[in-house]
Amino acid sequence: MEAAALHALADSLDGAFSRALDVLSAVSGRAVVTGMGKSGHIARKIAATLASTGTPAMFVHPGEASHGDLGMITRGDAVIALSNSGDTAELADIVAYTRRFSIPLVGITRRSGSALAEQSDVALLLPQGPEACPLGLAPTTSTTMMLALGDAIAVALLERRGFSAADFQVFHPGGSLGRKLLRVADVMHSGAALPLVPEQASMAEALLVMTAKSFGCVGVVDDGGRLLGIVTDGDLRRHMNPGLLDRRAGAVMTAAPKTIRPGALAAEALGLMNSRTITSLFVTEEGRPIGIVHIHDCLRAGVA
């Protein structure tokens, strides 16, 4: 029954949905989401989803609003009010407050003739359908539709704002999601930690730098600081002979090594190292090395 209601909800979307997006994207303040009972629980989730996807939002309990929390709602905000019946008594003060101070009001309800629908600047009407409760009383189908509609609003606003994965990581620094969105720049080594030698350096010098920096490789750069190649443990084995230490680094290096940009996700760097069976990647901008990332850096950060 709930699945059928979601199909009906999708089919019912019309210009009112777009108008609601226009209202919510135009405000300078926050989206204040409110509802009573089960609708209130859904409203809390919608507010949390909006806030985490680039739309500043908060939940205000309608009962508390009548006892001072109306002060949380400013003229720069917009209110999203949820009520299946549209006549929830506890919402009356918030609705009246928005009308008094010309605060945009988006109502989500099932009844077109309800007080909430009539007072809203934009009314989003849920299609008629029975509750999944055998008694037809407990909010089930109606709250499922509210939740889906709230998610649709949040995702549509996310797209309008051009909210990116990098923006998402700013709001989700903790947990597995934050780790998945870590960038290479967040885990790379830079500055004096970079193992670099000029093209004309001897392999004796290159070996000293490789040993001191502990990345198992050394980058070879030209006079302009651009990365020409890389000398790895494998290169040493392939060129092993009595005259190795006297050779130039540029003659031993592997030219045009695989690199990565600083803005790439750390997960991309890990995947690249795994696919190439290598343990380090130089991070470059315009051909110049600005960092180096080791596979252990990704693993320590929890990227997998």
mmCIF file of C-alpha atoms in Angstrom:
data_model
loop_
_atom_site.group_PDB
_atom_site.id
_atom_site.type_symbol
_atom_site.label_atom_id
_atom_site.label_comp_id
_atom_site.label_asym_id
_atom_site.label_seq_id
_atom_site.Cartn_x
_atom_site.Cartn_y
_atom_site.Cartn_z
ATOM 1 C CA MET A 1 0.000 0.000 0.000
ATOM 2 C CA GLU A 2 2.837 2.386 0.805
ATOM 3 C CA ALA A 3 4.624 1.496 -2.459
ATOM 4 C CA ALA A 4 1.453 2.224 -4.444
ATOM 5 C CA ALA A 5 1.125 5.553 -2.653
ATOM 6 C CA LEU A 6 4.665 6.523 -3.653
ATOM 7 C CA HIS A 7 3.845 5.826 -7.308
ATOM 8 C CA ALA A 8 0.732 7.960 -6.962
ATOM 9 C CA LEU A 9 2.770 10.729 -5.318
ATOM 10 C CA ALA A 10 5.301 10.726 -8.154
ATOM 11 C CA ASP A 11 2.504 10.934 -10.728
ATOM 12 C CA SER A 12 0.848 13.811 -8.854
ATOM 13 C CA LEU A 13 3.840 16.158 -8.838
ATOM 14 C CA ASP A 14 3.047 19.339 -10.733
ATOM 15 C CA GLY A 15 3.978 23.005 -10.867
ATOM 16 C CA ALA A 16 3.477 23.357 -7.120
ATOM 17 C CA PHE A 17 6.625 21.326 -6.508
ATOM 18 C CA SER A 18 8.670 23.686 -8.695
ATOM 19 C CA ARG A 19 7.135 26.711 -6.974
ATOM 20 C CA ALA A 20 8.075 25.264 -3.599
ATOM 21 C CA LEU A 21 11.666 24.912 -4.800
ATOM 22 C CA ASP A 22 11.604 28.540 -5.986
ATOM 23 C CA VAL A 23 10.444 29.675 -2.547
ATOM 24 C CA LEU A 24 12.983 27.616 -0.617
ATOM 25 C CA SER A 25 15.957 28.445 -2.828
ATOM 26 C CA ALA A 26 15.218 32.188 -2.670
ATOM 27 C CA VAL A 27 15.312 32.640 1.113
ATOM 28 C CA SER A 28 18.415 34.105 2.710
ATOM 29 C CA GLY A 29 17.894 32.284 5.997
ATOM 30 C CA ARG A 30 16.926 28.720 6.827
ATOM 31 C CA ALA A 31 14.227 26.235 6.020
ATOM 32 C CA VAL A 32 12.327 25.752 9.281
ATOM 33 C CA VAL A 33 10.561 22.387 9.223
ATOM 34 C CA THR A 34 7.733 21.644 11.645
ATOM 35 C CA GLY A 35 5.111 19.034 12.368
ATOM 36 C CA MET A 36 3.313 17.344 15.251
ATOM 37 C CA GLY A 37 3.362 13.685 16.274
ATOM 38 C CA LYS A 38 4.517 11.277 13.561
ATOM 39 C CA SER A 39 4.660 14.186 11.106
ATOM 40 C CA GLY A 40 7.075 15.833 13.529
ATOM 41 C CA HIS A 41 9.418 12.853 13.415
ATOM 42 C CA ILE A 42 9.386 13.036 9.603
ATOM 43 C CA ALA A 43 9.966 16.805 9.795
ATOM 44 C CA ARG A 44 13.088 16.265 11.911
ATOM 45 C CA LYS A 45 14.508 13.905 9.307
ATOM 46 C CA ILE A 46 13.712 16.296 6.443
ATOM 47 C CA ALA A 47 15.429 19.161 8.293
ATOM 48 C CA ALA A 48 18.506 16.993 8.853
ATOM 49 C CA THR A 49 18.642 15.961 5.194
ATOM 50 C CA LEU A 50 18.260 19.542 3.990
ATOM 51 C CA ALA A 51 21.021 20.749 6.317
ATOM 52 C CA SER A 52 23.439 18.043 5.177
ATOM 53 C CA THR A 53 22.878 18.770 1.482
ATOM 54 C CA GLY A 54 23.497 22.499 1.373
ATOM 55 C CA THR A 55 20.182 23.997 2.537
ATOM 56 C CA PRO A 56 20.486 25.460 6.060
ATOM 57 C CA ALA A 57 17.575 23.990 8.012
ATOM 58 C CA MET A 58 16.269 23.304 11.496
ATOM 59 C CA PHE A 59 13.298 21.660 13.177
ATOM 60 C CA VAL A 60 10.996 23.661 15.440
ATOM 61 C CA HIS A 61 8.454 21.803 17.577
ATOM 62 C CA PRO A 62 5.041 23.462 17.124
ATOM 63 C CA GLY A 63 4.146 23.058 20.798
ATOM 64 C CA GLU A 64 7.357 24.743 21.932
ATOM 65 C CA ALA A 65 6.907 27.415 19.261
ATOM 66 C CA SER A 66 3.739 28.566 21.032
ATOM 67 C CA HIS A 67 5.775 29.083 24.197
ATOM 68 C CA GLY A 68 8.655 31.168 22.898
ATOM 69 C CA ASP A 69 10.358 29.201 20.139
ATOM 70 C CA LEU A 70 8.650 31.313 17.483
ATOM 71 C CA GLY A 71 11.636 33.572 18.124
ATOM 72 C CA MET A 72 13.773 31.018 16.287
ATOM 73 C CA ILE A 73 11.967 31.860 13.046
ATOM 74 C CA THR A 74 13.147 35.029 11.310
ATOM 75 C CA ARG A 75 11.845 36.993 8.350
ATOM 76 C CA GLY A 76 14.641 35.625 6.213
ATOM 77 C CA ASP A 77 13.462 32.049 6.733
ATOM 78 C CA ALA A 78 10.861 29.862 5.078
ATOM 79 C CA VAL A 79 8.654 27.375 6.911
ATOM 80 C CA ILE A 80 7.783 23.857 5.749
ATOM 81 C CA ALA A 81 4.813 22.580 7.754
ATOM 82 C CA LEU A 82 3.725 18.933 7.707
ATOM 83 C CA SER A 83 0.226 17.793 8.640
ATOM 84 C CA ASN A 84 -1.733 14.917 7.165
ATOM 85 C CA SER A 85 -5.083 16.480 8.037
ATOM 86 C CA GLY A 86 -3.933 20.034 7.498
ATOM 87 C CA ASP A 87 -5.871 21.104 10.577
ATOM 88 C CA THR A 88 -3.431 20.155 13.340
ATOM 89 C CA ALA A 89 -4.267 22.544 16.182
ATOM 90 C CA GLU A 90 -0.685 22.819 17.423
ATOM 91 C CA LEU A 91 0.416 24.283 14.057
ATOM 92 C CA ALA A 92 -1.981 27.221 14.279
ATOM 93 C CA ASP A 93 0.422 29.600 16.003
ATOM 94 C CA ILE A 94 3.285 28.924 13.571
ATOM 95 C CA VAL A 95 0.974 29.345 10.576
ATOM 96 C CA ALA A 96 -0.402 32.609 11.995
ATOM 97 C CA TYR A 97 3.138 33.835 12.713
ATOM 98 C CA THR A 98 4.221 33.270 9.104
ATOM 99 C CA ARG A 99 1.187 35.170 7.832
ATOM 100 C CA ARG A 100 1.758 38.078 10.206
ATOM 101 C CA PHE A 101 5.398 38.571 9.247
ATOM 102 C CA SER A 102 5.176 37.531 5.555
ATOM 103 C CA ILE A 103 7.373 34.467 6.056
ATOM 104 C CA PRO A 104 7.032 32.033 3.121
ATOM 105 C CA LEU A 105 5.051 28.921 4.058
ATOM 106 C CA VAL A 106 5.150 25.590 2.223
ATOM 107 C CA GLY A 107 2.492 23.189 3.460
ATOM 108 C CA ILE A 108 2.555 19.429 2.987
ATOM 109 C CA THR A 109 -0.865 17.914 3.583
ATOM 110 C CA ARG A 110 -3.444 15.536 2.161
ATOM 111 C CA ARG A 111 -6.489 17.850 2.310
ATOM 112 C CA SER A 112 -6.811 20.671 -0.206
ATOM 113 C CA GLY A 113 -9.518 22.428 1.827
ATOM 114 C CA SER A 114 -7.626 22.350 5.107
ATOM 115 C CA ALA A 115 -6.442 25.407 6.995
ATOM 116 C CA LEU A 116 -2.803 24.594 6.223
ATOM 117 C CA ALA A 117 -3.416 24.210 2.488
ATOM 118 C CA GLU A 118 -5.417 27.432 2.279
ATOM 119 C CA GLN A 119 -2.921 29.506 4.263
ATOM 120 C CA SER A 120 0.230 28.196 2.552
ATOM 121 C CA ASP A 121 2.025 30.157 -0.148
ATOM 122 C CA VAL A 122 2.577 26.784 -1.813
ATOM 123 C CA ALA A 123 0.573 23.691 -0.857
ATOM 124 C CA LEU A 124 2.026 20.301 -1.740
ATOM 125 C CA LEU A 125 -0.896 17.893 -1.672
ATOM 126 C CA LEU A 126 -0.409 14.221 -0.953
ATOM 127 C CA PRO A 127 -2.614 11.890 -3.016
ATOM 128 C CA GLN A 128 -5.461 10.124 -1.269
ATOM 129 C CA GLY A 129 -4.766 6.564 -0.157
ATOM 130 C CA PRO A 130 -5.434 4.340 2.842
ATOM 131 C CA GLU A 131 -2.995 4.038 5.699
ATOM 132 C CA ALA A 132 -1.173 0.686 5.736
ATOM 133 C CA CYS A 133 -2.313 0.149 9.321
ATOM 134 C CA PRO A 134 -5.054 -2.567 9.359
ATOM 135 C CA LEU A 135 -7.231 -0.147 11.312
ATOM 136 C CA GLY A 136 -6.597 2.589 8.753
ATOM 137 C CA LEU A 137 -5.629 4.951 11.556
ATOM 138 C CA ALA A 138 -1.897 4.877 12.397
ATOM 139 C CA PRO A 139 0.178 7.261 10.224
ATOM 140 C CA THR A 140 2.030 4.924 7.860
ATOM 141 C CA THR A 141 1.287 5.556 4.194
ATOM 142 C CA SER A 142 0.955 9.292 4.790
ATOM 143 C CA THR A 143 4.288 9.601 6.617
ATOM 144 C CA THR A 144 6.043 7.514 3.953
ATOM 145 C CA MET A 145 4.830 9.968 1.301
ATOM 146 C CA MET A 146 5.907 12.947 3.419
ATOM 147 C CA LEU A 147 9.365 11.459 3.834
ATOM 148 C CA ALA A 148 9.755 10.784 0.110
ATOM 149 C CA LEU A 149 8.520 14.263 -0.774
ATOM 150 C CA GLY A 150 10.959 15.813 1.704
ATOM 151 C CA ASP A 151 13.830 13.835 0.193
ATOM 152 C CA ALA A 152 12.768 14.957 -3.287
ATOM 153 C CA ILE A 153 12.821 18.593 -2.170
ATOM 154 C CA ALA A 154 16.272 18.189 -0.592
ATOM 155 C CA VAL A 155 17.775 16.490 -3.651
ATOM 156 C CA ALA A 156 16.228 18.993 -6.073
ATOM 157 C CA LEU A 157 17.613 21.901 -4.030
ATOM 158 C CA LEU A 158 20.996 20.158 -3.913
ATOM 159 C CA GLU A 159 21.025 20.041 -7.715
ATOM 160 C CA ARG A 160 19.904 23.660 -8.023
ATOM 161 C CA ARG A 161 22.728 24.806 -5.758
ATOM 162 C CA GLY A 162 25.333 22.747 -7.611
ATOM 163 C CA PHE A 163 26.221 21.029 -4.330
ATOM 164 C CA SER A 164 29.279 18.825 -4.995
ATOM 165 C CA ALA A 165 30.896 15.802 -3.378
ATOM 166 C CA ALA A 166 33.548 18.143 -1.963
ATOM 167 C CA ASP A 167 30.818 20.270 -0.332
ATOM 168 C CA PHE A 168 29.247 17.096 1.006
ATOM 169 C CA GLN A 169 32.528 16.071 2.652
ATOM 170 C CA VAL A 170 32.661 19.401 4.518
ATOM 171 C CA PHE A 171 29.338 18.568 6.205
ATOM 172 C CA HIS A 172 30.183 14.867 6.734
ATOM 173 C CA PRO A 173 33.766 14.744 8.090
ATOM 174 C CA GLY A 174 33.079 11.834 10.415
ATOM 175 C CA GLY A 175 32.282 8.183 9.829
ATOM 176 C CA SER A 176 32.676 6.037 6.742
ATOM 177 C CA LEU A 177 31.015 8.625 4.498
ATOM 178 C CA GLY A 178 33.578 11.271 5.439
ATOM 179 C CA ARG A 179 36.416 8.838 4.803
ATOM 180 C CA LYS A 180 35.078 7.945 1.372
ATOM 181 C CA LEU A 181 35.042 11.636 0.446
ATOM 182 C CA LEU A 182 38.562 12.462 1.639
ATOM 183 C CA ARG A 183 40.625 14.140 -1.064
ATOM 184 C CA VAL A 184 44.212 13.391 -1.984
ATOM 185 C CA ALA A 185 45.199 16.825 -0.671
ATOM 186 C CA ASP A 186 43.920 15.749 2.757
ATOM 187 C CA VAL A 187 46.293 12.774 3.061
ATOM 188 C CA MET A 188 49.333 13.647 0.915
ATOM 189 C CA HIS A 189 52.822 14.632 2.106
ATOM 190 C CA SER A 190 54.225 17.922 0.820
ATOM 191 C CA GLY A 191 57.059 20.403 1.176
ATOM 192 C CA ALA A 192 60.320 19.058 2.569
ATOM 193 C CA ALA A 193 58.871 15.527 2.716
ATOM 194 C CA LEU A 194 58.899 15.230 -1.090
ATOM 195 C CA PRO A 195 61.616 12.869 -2.451
ATOM 196 C CA LEU A 196 62.898 14.846 -5.460
ATOM 197 C CA VAL A 197 66.224 15.151 -7.307
ATOM 198 C CA PRO A 198 67.209 17.022 -10.465
ATOM 199 C CA GLU A 199 67.622 15.146 -13.740
ATOM 200 C CA GLN A 200 71.432 15.552 -13.652
ATOM 201 C CA ALA A 201 71.792 14.186 -10.100
ATOM 202 C CA SER A 202 73.854 11.026 -9.682
ATOM 203 C CA MET A 203 72.194 7.830 -8.626
ATOM 204 C CA ALA A 204 74.291 7.954 -5.445
ATOM 205 C CA GLU A 205 72.495 11.187 -4.535
ATOM 206 C CA ALA A 206 69.144 9.776 -5.626
ATOM 207 C CA LEU A 207 69.612 6.734 -3.387
ATOM 208 C CA LEU A 208 70.382 8.947 -0.393
ATOM 209 C CA VAL A 209 67.160 10.949 -0.953
ATOM 210 C CA MET A 210 65.118 7.783 -1.535
ATOM 211 C CA THR A 211 66.391 6.282 1.717
ATOM 212 C CA ALA A 212 65.894 9.448 3.747
ATOM 213 C CA LYS A 213 62.317 10.101 2.589
ATOM 214 C CA SER A 214 61.139 6.480 3.026
ATOM 215 C CA PHE A 215 58.640 6.342 0.155
ATOM 216 C CA GLY A 216 60.533 3.705 -1.812
ATOM 217 C CA CYS A 217 60.939 6.051 -4.756
ATOM 218 C CA VAL A 218 62.366 9.384 -5.833
ATOM 219 C CA GLY A 219 60.961 11.836 -8.349
ATOM 220 C CA VAL A 220 63.155 13.317 -11.080
ATOM 221 C CA VAL A 221 62.469 16.935 -12.078
ATOM 222 C CA ASP A 222 63.752 19.274 -14.775
ATOM 223 C CA ASP A 223 65.137 22.777 -14.261
ATOM 224 C CA GLY A 224 61.584 24.164 -14.208
ATOM 225 C CA GLY A 225 60.480 21.814 -11.445
ATOM 226 C CA ARG A 226 58.314 19.642 -13.716
ATOM 227 C CA LEU A 227 58.184 15.937 -13.005
ATOM 228 C CA LEU A 228 60.032 13.993 -15.702
ATOM 229 C CA GLY A 229 60.085 10.541 -14.174
ATOM 230 C CA ILE A 230 60.435 8.386 -11.120
ATOM 231 C CA VAL A 231 63.091 5.991 -9.826
ATOM 232 C CA THR A 232 61.696 3.044 -7.879
ATOM 233 C CA ASP A 233 63.067 -0.110 -6.293
ATOM 234 C CA GLY A 234 62.174 -1.879 -9.525
ATOM 235 C CA ASP A 235 64.274 0.544 -11.567
ATOM 236 C CA LEU A 236 67.239 -0.120 -9.270
ATOM 237 C CA ARG A 237 66.944 -3.875 -9.812
ATOM 238 C CA ARG A 238 66.646 -3.490 -13.578
ATOM 239 C CA HIS A 239 69.767 -1.307 -13.772
ATOM 240 C CA MET A 240 71.829 -3.096 -11.148
ATOM 241 C CA ASN A 241 75.527 -3.106 -12.224
ATOM 242 C CA PRO A 242 78.869 -1.855 -10.826
ATOM 243 C CA GLY A 243 78.450 1.553 -12.492
ATOM 244 C CA LEU A 244 74.916 2.268 -11.264
ATOM 245 C CA LEU A 245 75.876 4.854 -8.641
ATOM 246 C CA ASP A 246 77.722 6.966 -11.220
ATOM 247 C CA ARG A 247 74.810 7.138 -13.668
ATOM 248 C CA ARG A 248 72.456 10.116 -13.863
ATOM 249 C CA ALA A 249 69.012 9.793 -12.311
ATOM 250 C CA GLY A 250 67.510 10.858 -15.653
ATOM 251 C CA ALA A 251 69.084 7.840 -17.345
ATOM 252 C CA VAL A 252 67.663 5.325 -14.856
ATOM 253 C CA MET A 253 64.196 6.756 -14.224
ATOM 254 C CA THR A 254 60.903 5.523 -15.620
ATOM 255 C CA ALA A 255 59.613 8.445 -17.694
ATOM 256 C CA ALA A 256 56.105 9.929 -17.511
ATOM 257 C CA PRO A 257 55.009 8.228 -14.276
ATOM 258 C CA LYS A 258 51.368 7.970 -13.281
ATOM 259 C CA THR A 259 50.294 10.958 -11.162
ATOM 260 C CA ILE A 260 47.117 12.261 -9.566
ATOM 261 C CA ARG A 261 45.602 15.686 -8.957
ATOM 262 C CA PRO A 262 45.211 17.062 -5.392
ATOM 263 C CA GLY A 263 41.439 17.422 -5.720
ATOM 264 C CA ALA A 264 40.888 13.757 -6.585
ATOM 265 C CA LEU A 265 39.264 11.527 -3.996
ATOM 266 C CA ALA A 266 41.702 9.500 -1.908
ATOM 267 C CA ALA A 267 39.664 6.437 -2.905
ATOM 268 C CA GLU A 268 40.605 7.118 -6.538
ATOM 269 C CA ALA A 269 44.295 7.241 -5.593
ATOM 270 C CA LEU A 270 43.973 3.960 -3.697
ATOM 271 C CA GLY A 271 42.265 2.308 -6.647
ATOM 272 C CA LEU A 272 44.937 3.572 -9.027
ATOM 273 C CA MET A 273 47.762 2.252 -6.844
ATOM 274 C CA ASN A 274 46.052 -1.114 -6.506
ATOM 275 C CA SER A 275 45.449 -1.441 -10.249
ATOM 276 C CA ARG A 276 49.056 -0.467 -11.101
ATOM 277 C CA THR A 277 50.562 -2.518 -8.246
ATOM 278 C CA ILE A 278 52.444 0.511 -6.940
ATOM 279 C CA THR A 279 52.679 1.984 -3.468
ATOM 280 C CA SER A 280 53.124 5.724 -4.097
ATOM 281 C CA LEU A 281 51.755 8.424 -6.393
ATOM 282 C CA PHE A 282 53.109 11.904 -6.987
ATOM 283 C CA VAL A 283 50.486 14.639 -6.759
ATOM 284 C CA THR A 284 50.955 17.266 -9.464
ATOM 285 C CA GLU A 285 49.588 20.608 -10.598
ATOM 286 C CA GLU A 286 50.511 21.767 -14.113
ATOM 287 C CA GLY A 287 53.135 19.037 -14.238
ATOM 288 C CA ARG A 288 54.898 20.109 -11.048
ATOM 289 C CA PRO A 289 54.939 17.774 -8.016
ATOM 290 C CA ILE A 290 53.283 19.350 -4.972
ATOM 291 C CA GLY A 291 52.850 16.200 -2.910
ATOM 292 C CA ILE A 292 53.140 12.447 -2.693
ATOM 293 C CA VAL A 293 50.614 9.957 -1.348
ATOM 294 C CA HIS A 294 51.494 6.468 -0.139
ATOM 295 C CA ILE A 295 49.055 3.579 -0.062
ATOM 296 C CA HIS A 296 49.509 3.400 3.710
ATOM 297 C CA ASP A 297 48.292 7.012 4.009
ATOM 298 C CA CYS A 298 44.974 5.992 2.423
ATOM 299 C CA LEU A 299 44.641 2.899 4.592
ATOM 300 C CA ARG A 300 45.453 4.804 7.793
ATOM 301 C CA ALA A 301 42.742 7.326 6.889
ATOM 302 C CA GLY A 302 40.232 4.496 6.596
ATOM 303 C CA VAL A 303 39.829 4.781 2.818
ATOM 304 C CA ALA A 304 38.967 1.383 1.378
#
